[in-house]
XYZ file of C-alpha atoms in Angstrom:
601
model
C 19.114 -132.597 5.370
C 17.768 -135.041 2.783
C 16.311 -137.439 5.189
C 14.674 -134.616 6.977
C 13.049 -133.210 3.927
C 11.897 -136.697 2.851
C 10.219 -137.111 6.191
C 8.693 -133.578 6.052
C 7.493 -134.065 2.579
C 5.887 -137.504 3.507
C 4.137 -135.805 6.563
C 2.805 -133.080 4.316
C 1.399 -135.374 1.766
C -0.143 -137.522 4.328
C -1.688 -134.771 6.138
C -2.966 -133.142 2.910
C -4.506 -136.339 1.636
C -5.964 -137.314 5.038
C -7.626 -133.995 5.682
C -9.127 -133.679 2.235
C -10.214 -137.237 1.493
C -13.566 -137.114 3.496
C -14.550 -133.952 1.717
C -13.661 -134.684 -1.770
C -13.756 -138.435 -2.217
C -17.497 -138.988 -2.836
C -17.869 -135.739 -4.863
C -14.690 -136.214 -6.959
C -15.709 -139.779 -7.849
C -19.142 -138.865 -8.923
C -18.101 -135.793 -10.736
C -15.248 -137.151 -12.793
C -17.443 -140.344 -13.690
C -20.372 -138.250 -14.783
C -18.269 -135.785 -16.672
C -16.413 -138.656 -18.429
C -19.660 -140.389 -19.484
C -21.147 -137.097 -20.491
C -18.171 -136.336 -22.693
C -18.077 -139.770 -24.380
C -21.826 -139.720 -24.849
C -21.756 -136.367 -26.497
C -18.790 -137.403 -28.699
C -20.765 -140.281 -29.893
C -23.762 -138.173 -30.745
C -21.883 -135.598 -32.649
C -19.696 -137.849 -34.755
C -21.751 -141.056 -34.993
C -19.725 -144.036 -36.033
C -17.127 -142.035 -37.843
C -14.814 -141.536 -34.648
C -11.463 -142.964 -33.939
C -10.254 -142.489 -30.518
C -6.952 -142.756 -28.825
C -8.216 -140.683 -25.799
C -6.386 -141.283 -22.455
C -4.196 -144.006 -23.706
C -1.043 -142.125 -22.473
C 0.820 -143.001 -25.691
C 4.355 -141.532 -25.969
C 4.915 -141.116 -29.788
C 8.366 -139.729 -30.126
C 9.559 -141.277 -33.571
C 7.999 -142.392 -36.671
C 8.396 -145.997 -35.473
C 6.433 -145.187 -32.197
C 3.547 -144.024 -34.324
C 3.133 -147.142 -36.567
C 0.277 -148.622 -34.756
C -1.606 -145.307 -34.671
C -0.904 -144.924 -38.369
C -2.363 -148.324 -39.237
C -5.551 -147.703 -37.390
C -6.059 -144.349 -39.124
C -5.457 -145.768 -42.540
C -7.624 -148.700 -41.951
C -10.578 -146.500 -40.781
C -12.990 -145.739 -43.646
C -15.030 -142.610 -43.454
C -13.029 -141.157 -40.656
C -14.835 -138.026 -39.203
C -13.493 -137.394 -35.937
C -10.027 -138.134 -34.419
C -9.473 -138.015 -30.696
C -5.873 -137.680 -29.391
C -6.588 -136.278 -25.928
C -4.175 -137.335 -23.148
C -1.278 -138.490 -25.256
C 2.054 -137.008 -26.213
C 3.127 -136.501 -29.900
C 6.531 -135.462 -30.833
C 7.723 -133.885 -34.133
C 8.615 -137.030 -35.984
C 5.630 -138.954 -35.008
C 3.483 -135.852 -35.941
C 5.067 -135.905 -39.483
C 4.123 -139.537 -40.237
C 0.570 -139.144 -38.579
C 0.041 -136.188 -40.829
C 1.057 -138.299 -43.923
C -1.733 -140.783 -42.976
C -4.207 -137.851 -42.615
C -3.499 -136.731 -46.143
C -6.080 -139.469 -47.339
C -8.794 -138.461 -44.933
C -10.874 -135.859 -46.788
C -14.001 -136.674 -44.663
C -12.355 -135.667 -41.351
C -14.514 -132.987 -39.698
C -13.538 -132.951 -35.891
C -10.033 -132.797 -34.429
C -10.169 -133.373 -30.660
C -6.609 -132.487 -30.064
C -6.495 -131.241 -26.563
C -3.809 -132.120 -24.175
C -1.759 -134.082 -26.754
C 1.676 -132.628 -26.074
C 2.141 -133.528 -22.489
C 5.812 -133.097 -21.338
C 7.072 -131.551 -24.684
C 9.187 -128.548 -24.935
C 7.580 -125.570 -26.252
C 9.821 -125.609 -29.267
C 8.516 -129.139 -30.453
C 4.913 -128.089 -30.599
C 4.799 -125.703 -33.284
C 6.625 -127.869 -35.877
C 4.270 -130.827 -34.912
C 1.189 -128.650 -35.232
C 2.422 -127.367 -38.778
C 2.784 -130.893 -39.987
C -0.672 -132.093 -38.745
C -2.178 -128.936 -40.355
C -0.440 -129.630 -43.744
C -1.956 -133.076 -43.702
C -5.388 -131.667 -43.140
C -5.044 -129.052 -45.963
C -3.577 -131.866 -48.365
C -6.592 -134.035 -47.601
C -9.025 -131.362 -48.579
C -10.641 -131.734 -45.162
C -13.446 -129.355 -44.113
C -13.215 -129.111 -40.392
C -16.116 -128.290 -38.200
C -14.457 -128.515 -34.856
C -10.857 -127.907 -33.804
C -9.901 -128.351 -30.143
C -6.433 -127.659 -28.994
C -7.162 -126.934 -25.462
C -4.791 -127.771 -22.592
C -1.756 -127.689 -24.708
C 0.750 -125.095 -23.125
C 2.165 -123.942 -26.433
C 2.078 -120.017 -25.815
C 2.150 -117.499 -28.630
C 4.618 -119.414 -30.570
C 2.203 -122.414 -30.711
C -0.373 -120.302 -32.567
C 2.037 -119.975 -35.396
C 1.809 -123.787 -35.527
C -1.725 -123.735 -36.668
C -1.881 -120.279 -38.216
C -1.675 -121.643 -41.704
C -4.410 -124.268 -41.021
C -6.688 -121.459 -39.845
C -6.231 -119.347 -42.929
C -6.647 -122.532 -45.212
C -9.826 -123.871 -46.930
C -9.825 -126.630 -44.334
C -11.181 -124.180 -41.771
C -13.488 -122.272 -44.057
C -16.378 -124.559 -42.577
C -15.146 -124.279 -39.027
C -17.887 -123.868 -36.405
C -16.110 -124.651 -33.059
C -12.657 -123.346 -32.171
C -11.458 -124.340 -28.625
C -8.262 -123.057 -27.242
C -8.758 -123.140 -23.517
C -5.771 -122.926 -21.239
C -2.978 -122.689 -23.912
C -1.071 -119.761 -22.563
C -1.791 -117.668 -25.703
C -0.891 -114.193 -24.063
C -1.493 -111.003 -25.840
C 0.857 -111.918 -28.701
C -1.096 -115.331 -29.272
C -4.343 -113.588 -29.153
C -3.319 -111.087 -31.775
C -1.895 -113.669 -34.246
C -5.127 -115.913 -33.721
C -7.331 -112.763 -34.282
C -5.530 -111.900 -37.635
C -5.729 -115.580 -38.771
C -9.499 -115.661 -38.191
C -9.862 -112.401 -40.087
C -7.903 -113.890 -42.951
C -9.979 -117.018 -42.991
C -13.253 -115.021 -43.100
C -11.775 -112.793 -46.017
C -10.843 -115.756 -48.049
C -13.888 -117.790 -47.336
C -16.114 -114.857 -48.214
C -14.502 -114.629 -51.579
C -15.776 -118.218 -52.230
C -19.372 -117.070 -51.400
C -19.574 -119.030 -48.163
C -17.938 -116.831 -45.347
C -16.629 -118.408 -42.190
C -19.560 -118.950 -39.885
C -17.897 -119.673 -36.482
C -20.437 -120.618 -33.757
C -18.376 -121.574 -30.641
C -15.281 -119.808 -29.442
C -13.464 -120.999 -26.137
C -10.317 -119.378 -24.956
C -10.493 -119.232 -21.285
C -7.205 -119.050 -18.964
C -5.068 -117.463 -21.624
C -4.040 -114.191 -20.033
C -5.138 -112.286 -23.176
C -5.525 -109.105 -21.381
C -6.948 -105.858 -22.984
C -4.860 -105.984 -26.240
C -5.553 -109.698 -26.804
C -9.249 -109.244 -26.143
C -9.461 -106.067 -28.280
C -7.783 -107.899 -31.193
C -10.219 -110.757 -30.943
C -13.190 -108.420 -30.550
C -12.356 -107.176 -34.061
C -12.504 -110.545 -35.423
C -15.662 -111.434 -33.617
C -17.242 -108.194 -35.076
C -16.233 -109.322 -38.582
C -17.445 -112.835 -38.249
C -20.888 -112.062 -36.686
C -22.129 -115.643 -36.292
C -21.098 -116.520 -32.888
C -23.392 -118.291 -30.507
C -21.184 -119.160 -27.584
C -18.073 -117.107 -26.335
C -16.216 -118.510 -23.319
C -13.309 -116.251 -22.271
C -12.879 -116.654 -18.498
C -9.756 -115.759 -16.473
C -7.927 -113.620 -19.180
C -6.972 -110.523 -17.151
C -9.356 -108.347 -19.180
C -10.227 -104.873 -17.762
C -12.924 -102.511 -18.791
C -11.128 -101.322 -22.248
C -11.056 -104.958 -23.334
C -14.609 -105.732 -21.908
C -15.917 -102.655 -23.777
C -14.394 -103.799 -27.126
C -15.878 -107.289 -26.631
C -19.244 -105.712 -25.646
C -19.460 -103.769 -28.974
C -18.449 -106.951 -31.042
C -20.960 -109.073 -29.120
C -23.682 -106.632 -30.335
C -22.956 -107.554 -34.007
C -23.451 -111.321 -33.063
C -27.136 -111.391 -32.741
C -27.233 -115.157 -32.362
C -25.294 -115.170 -28.990
C -26.736 -117.470 -26.503
C -23.743 -118.057 -24.099
C -21.460 -115.227 -22.842
C -18.903 -116.375 -20.245
C -16.507 -113.800 -19.085
C -16.030 -115.136 -15.564
C -13.077 -113.788 -13.505
C -12.200 -110.647 -15.562
C -12.366 -107.130 -14.239
C -15.424 -105.259 -15.618
C -15.735 -102.324 -13.129
C -18.718 -99.912 -13.858
C -17.406 -98.908 -17.289
C -17.166 -102.448 -18.570
C -20.409 -103.579 -16.928
C -22.396 -100.544 -18.460
C -20.985 -101.290 -21.863
C -21.917 -104.905 -21.584
C -25.414 -104.092 -20.348
C -25.995 -101.852 -23.434
C -25.148 -104.756 -25.662
C -27.332 -107.130 -23.627
C -30.298 -104.880 -24.424
C -29.610 -105.366 -28.244
C -29.518 -109.159 -27.966
C -32.391 -111.471 -28.054
C -31.146 -115.081 -27.911
C -29.056 -114.892 -24.716
C -29.592 -117.829 -22.389
C -26.423 -117.801 -20.295
C -24.656 -114.816 -18.754
C -21.611 -115.650 -16.566
C -19.927 -112.480 -15.144
C -19.161 -114.109 -11.847
C -16.032 -112.661 -10.039
C -15.950 -109.768 -12.548
C -16.147 -106.877 -9.993
C -19.029 -105.178 -11.703
C -19.983 -103.600 -8.379
C -23.252 -102.030 -7.542
C -23.418 -99.506 -10.221
C -22.603 -102.038 -12.845
C -25.267 -104.465 -11.584
C -27.905 -101.893 -11.733
C -27.116 -101.330 -15.424
C -27.321 -105.215 -16.093
C -30.454 -105.292 -14.084
C -32.019 -102.804 -16.400
C -30.949 -104.852 -19.357
C -32.385 -108.029 -17.943
C -35.831 -106.264 -17.091
C -36.235 -104.808 -20.651
C -35.302 -108.123 -22.577
C -33.466 -111.324 -22.442
C -36.704 -113.283 -22.160
C -34.840 -116.620 -22.879
C -32.545 -116.218 -20.006
C -31.649 -119.465 -18.220
C -28.713 -118.702 -16.150
C -27.297 -115.288 -14.673
C -24.083 -115.467 -12.572
C -22.993 -112.244 -10.775
C -21.404 -113.945 -7.902
C -18.416 -112.296 -5.991
C -18.913 -108.957 -7.748
C -18.993 -106.699 -4.726
C -22.572 -105.921 -5.222
C -24.384 -104.304 -2.439
C -27.937 -104.978 -1.192
C -29.974 -102.514 -3.191
C -28.239 -103.493 -6.496
C -28.674 -107.203 -5.741
C -32.411 -106.582 -4.960
C -32.778 -104.844 -8.320
C -31.278 -107.921 -9.956
C -33.952 -110.050 -8.227
C -36.766 -107.883 -9.360
C -35.561 -107.779 -12.918
C -35.995 -111.605 -13.410
C -39.703 -111.447 -12.522
C -40.912 -112.526 -16.079
C -37.955 -114.860 -17.071
C -39.866 -117.998 -17.107
C -36.943 -120.020 -18.398
C -34.627 -118.921 -15.560
C -33.083 -121.975 -14.004
C -30.046 -120.338 -11.885
C -29.487 -116.975 -10.374
C -26.153 -116.776 -8.579
C -25.520 -113.708 -6.371
C -23.401 -115.547 -3.809
C -20.330 -113.825 -2.385
C -21.602 -110.385 -2.709
C -22.513 -107.883 0.249
C -26.174 -108.062 0.920
C -26.040 -108.609 4.581
C -28.447 -111.006 6.473
C -31.417 -108.812 6.053
C -30.590 -108.274 2.378
C -30.264 -112.128 1.733
C -33.920 -112.475 3.282
C -35.371 -109.690 1.171
C -33.834 -111.065 -2.019
C -35.383 -114.614 -1.109
C -38.693 -112.891 -0.315
C -38.776 -111.115 -3.853
C -38.133 -114.435 -5.685
C -40.710 -116.229 -3.604
C -43.132 -113.599 -4.803
C -42.438 -114.707 -8.373
C -42.286 -118.383 -7.303
C -38.660 -118.352 -8.445
C -36.789 -118.853 -5.221
C -35.795 -122.406 -6.291
C -33.387 -120.638 -8.989
C -31.435 -118.871 -6.327
C -27.885 -120.372 -5.524
C -27.028 -120.423 -1.963
C -25.749 -117.201 -0.303
C -23.642 -118.976 2.105
C -20.507 -116.804 1.223
C -22.117 -113.503 1.446
C -19.791 -110.816 2.676
C -22.196 -108.913 4.808
C -23.152 -105.101 4.528
C -20.580 -103.473 6.900
C -18.721 -101.478 4.293
C -19.754 -97.982 3.344
C -20.962 -97.212 -0.011
C -18.608 -94.201 -0.311
C -15.653 -96.465 0.358
C -16.830 -98.757 -2.648
C -17.095 -95.690 -4.847
C -13.569 -94.324 -3.869
C -12.034 -97.740 -4.551
C -13.660 -97.916 -7.931
C -12.576 -94.525 -9.029
C -9.020 -95.148 -7.797
C -8.886 -98.477 -9.805
C -10.181 -96.940 -12.935
C -7.726 -93.948 -12.723
C -4.899 -96.495 -12.494
C -6.402 -98.436 -15.585
C -6.574 -95.210 -17.546
C -3.053 -94.386 -16.708
C -1.998 -97.885 -17.712
C -3.665 -97.439 -21.086
C -2.038 -94.123 -21.520
C 1.428 -95.527 -20.872
C 0.610 -98.525 -23.316
C -0.473 -96.018 -26.011
C 3.004 -94.235 -25.768
C 4.627 -97.408 -26.959
C 8.393 -97.285 -27.069
C 8.447 -93.821 -25.173
C 7.312 -95.677 -22.123
C 9.015 -98.963 -22.477
C 12.569 -97.422 -22.692
C 12.358 -95.415 -19.611
C 11.005 -98.456 -17.664
C 13.803 -100.564 -18.584
C 16.229 -97.832 -17.698
C 14.652 -97.399 -14.142
C 15.170 -101.046 -13.634
C 18.894 -101.138 -14.663
C 20.799 -100.187 -11.452
C 24.068 -99.832 -13.669
C 22.760 -96.806 -15.736
C 25.220 -93.967 -15.222
C 22.658 -91.055 -14.859
C 20.820 -90.961 -11.537
C 17.065 -91.775 -11.847
C 14.701 -88.953 -11.611
C 12.356 -90.652 -9.171
C 13.460 -92.642 -6.111
C 11.254 -94.536 -3.937
C 10.782 -94.105 -0.095
C 9.929 -96.623 2.438
C 6.223 -95.188 2.555
C 5.985 -95.934 -1.274
C 7.009 -99.473 -0.771
C 4.465 -99.923 2.198
C 1.794 -98.432 -0.179
C 2.686 -100.999 -2.810
C 2.711 -103.854 -0.509
C -0.653 -102.863 0.848
C -2.274 -102.496 -2.705
C 0.050 -103.962 -5.228
C -0.238 -103.140 -8.859
C 2.340 -103.346 -11.824
C 2.330 -99.554 -12.205
C 3.096 -98.808 -8.565
C 5.985 -101.436 -8.690
C 7.515 -99.773 -11.775
C 7.072 -96.272 -10.192
C 9.170 -97.275 -7.256
C 12.406 -97.182 -9.219
C 15.730 -99.031 -9.056
C 15.811 -99.291 -5.243
C 12.535 -101.055 -4.960
C 13.794 -104.533 -4.704
C 16.135 -103.711 -1.876
C 13.524 -101.761 0.034
C 11.038 -104.428 -0.171
C 13.600 -106.816 1.177
C 14.532 -104.342 4.043
C 10.937 -103.805 4.866
C 10.177 -107.512 5.313
C 10.985 -109.399 8.439
C 12.839 -112.390 6.948
C 13.094 -114.187 10.121
C 9.314 -114.808 9.976
C 8.531 -117.294 7.216
C 4.851 -115.953 7.183
C 5.802 -112.543 6.413
C 8.248 -113.632 3.717
C 5.365 -115.593 2.065
C 3.067 -112.682 2.311
C 5.687 -110.303 0.686
C 6.499 -112.962 -1.940
C 2.816 -113.410 -2.986
C 2.140 -109.604 -3.018
C 5.119 -109.002 -5.407
C 4.359 -111.877 -7.575
C 0.553 -111.107 -7.949
C 1.541 -108.238 -10.297
C 3.584 -110.350 -12.576
C 2.890 -109.771 -16.158
C 4.788 -110.975 -19.326
C 5.605 -107.296 -20.053
C 9.502 -107.195 -19.949
C 9.689 -104.176 -17.595
C 7.161 -105.584 -15.008
C 8.435 -109.172 -15.204
C 12.052 -107.803 -14.626
C 10.866 -105.742 -11.687
C 9.109 -108.724 -10.161
C 12.150 -110.958 -10.606
C 14.438 -108.527 -9.090
C 12.191 -108.005 -6.054
C 11.856 -111.751 -5.511
C 15.780 -112.263 -5.916
C 16.410 -109.473 -3.373
C 13.749 -110.770 -0.895
C 14.502 -114.535 -1.159
C 18.283 -114.163 -1.207
C 18.159 -112.333 2.007
C 15.809 -114.878 3.639
C 17.668 -117.969 2.565
C 21.081 -116.456 3.525
C 19.767 -115.947 6.989
C 20.989 -118.654 9.504
C 17.668 -118.122 11.396
C 15.401 -118.503 8.448
C 13.400 -121.754 8.376
C 12.943 -122.700 4.723
C 10.849 -125.862 5.774
C 8.284 -123.532 7.326
C 8.394 -121.061 4.365
C 7.620 -123.718 1.649
C 4.718 -125.144 3.935
C 3.164 -121.780 4.428
C 3.609 -120.828 0.721
C 1.957 -124.141 -0.448
C -0.998 -123.345 1.984
C -1.414 -119.784 0.687
C -1.267 -121.164 -2.902
C -4.015 -123.593 -2.176
C -1.809 -126.645 -2.732
C -1.714 -127.755 0.829
C -4.614 -128.131 3.269
C -4.520 -126.299 6.485
C -6.671 -126.090 9.631
C -6.385 -122.384 9.587
C -9.012 -120.572 7.452
C -6.726 -119.166 4.851
C -8.030 -117.964 1.570
C -5.664 -119.148 -1.317
C -4.368 -116.629 -3.792
C -6.921 -116.383 -6.641
C -4.418 -116.749 -9.502
C -1.184 -118.850 -9.355
C 0.287 -117.529 -12.670
C 2.505 -114.918 -11.074
C 3.786 -117.178 -8.133
C 4.492 -120.070 -10.403
C 6.408 -117.913 -12.866
C 8.352 -116.416 -9.930
C 9.181 -119.824 -8.591
C 10.371 -120.936 -12.013
C 12.805 -117.988 -11.949
C 13.758 -118.551 -8.313
C 14.455 -122.370 -8.674
C 17.145 -121.423 -11.361
C 19.131 -119.071 -9.017
C 22.022 -120.125 -6.946
C 20.545 -119.040 -3.655
C 17.513 -121.345 -4.013
C 18.070 -124.370 -1.684
C 17.992 -127.524 -3.967
C 16.395 -129.474 -0.936
C 13.126 -127.656 -1.738
C 12.848 -129.058 -5.143
C 11.284 -132.443 -4.298
C 8.715 -130.725 -2.140
C 7.669 -128.220 -4.872
C 7.745 -131.170 -7.414
C 5.444 -133.312 -5.287
C 2.830 -130.577 -4.975
C 2.937 -128.919 -8.258
C 2.615 -132.305 -9.851
C -0.650 -133.148 -7.911
C -3.958 -132.672 -9.735
C -5.370 -129.153 -8.739
C -7.693 -126.895 -10.510
C -5.808 -123.793 -9.819
C -2.633 -125.342 -11.269
C -4.576 -126.587 -14.273
C -5.753 -122.933 -14.892
C -2.164 -121.959 -15.257
C -0.914 -124.861 -17.337
C 1.606 -122.862 -19.224
C 3.314 -121.637 -15.991
C 2.964 -125.072 -14.402
C 4.714 -126.704 -17.350
C 7.704 -124.271 -17.228
C 8.137 -124.805 -13.502
C 8.078 -128.610 -13.819
C 10.632 -128.526 -16.520
C 12.912 -126.371 -14.383
C 12.379 -128.546 -11.308
C 13.103 -131.778 -13.294
C 16.534 -130.274 -14.483
C 17.959 -128.454 -11.415
């Protein structure tokens, strides 16, 4: 078995590397070199000669002794203004002694501390951050920039720098970067409260917090986290750039953010890529755009604004936004007429450099019309390629019905969330198959088919206690492709909410236990097809990878800990989850948890 899997793994890796090498080699080399040079150039420009960098040295600082060389360099550096620790790993004991060295560095202004806890347990990160924060506070530092991106510390990690954010060391903070940290709803709320407290305390000194740049993409903030942060943004009022892509925010959260953005009159960059506006969110955001005068970059790509939302945004663009340089409404299910309205709206935007409407539904004729409109303004050069246009075959009525159904589901979800414990308790009981009283609602095979066709967390919970068994029963476990399809549909609705998480895990257990127990099931083929659908393995078939790997990764983490999981699959998963991949990097929290599990099984 082991030899066979080793051979299979080798062939998968060689095939994957061989097929992708020609496509990616030149672009990856150029992109990585250019980005690295640009980053270093910007760093030098911002901090002058006051920068001490340990960036990318892969230092493993576990003990106080491990950190001695770093401490010596810090202590010997006069006028330290910026400290770079990216690409290293700092443990609790090492952080304590480094913090002690920082206590004498009152001139420190910029902390570039992204990706500095590689391979650490989540429990190690908060105390390390607390120590470093205390060092900065003791020093009397006045920070301008704090970057803790790409540290998978989750909500607990925010507690680690909460005291720092509330302290006088952050009264002068202008840039806060927390990209890809796994904050979740809880972390978002803690962060928002800390920013509010910082603003309150700094205002009492006569110089209120004047934050300019906020970055928190890929954090699964969802509506509640986004709404909490919106309150903080509205209070602060000085933001110029806000980047919050890939956070699972729906129209209630988008609307709250739109209202907060309106208060921040200096906003230049708004990046909410890959959230879900629908018409309600798009209309709210368009209303705010009419009130803003400094906006240069709008990135609402993959935000499902649809045609009616696009028309509202077109109106806002036409009436103002004279400094607009970039407008991204790609992959938003926008039809031809609405896309043409966008094209007409940019007529007098002389600073426009980029208009992205790719991946919508203009059709061949619509694409030509859009290009003709822009040629009339001598602006066709701003248009991004429309090579991924979806065509115009779908009826407008179908679009409207889908949007209404989606918004009804969102409103129902809001209602359930507002009921608090009254909803949570029944959900837990529904999922408990050992409860004595029979459940009031039982699912039918047709209900399960509906869920698998159009999966959502609410539909899964409504299926009741037998959902996991029926999902397994309705899946042909002799076919690895069908098992992969069912697995990905179930895990696509994964949320950190206890009821939803439990329901997903139960369904995965029932499905995969049945599959792996079958003598005819080919686990080799299953893992191969799963990796292809997750976008981690190349295939000659034109298969669109799932858009978000958070749910599948969290489910795999659970699955790998179960007795039914074949241990022979562990090295295969390890090999591909370890490889560099943008989709995996977007889910660093889930990826980190899975890697920890795979290393210990």
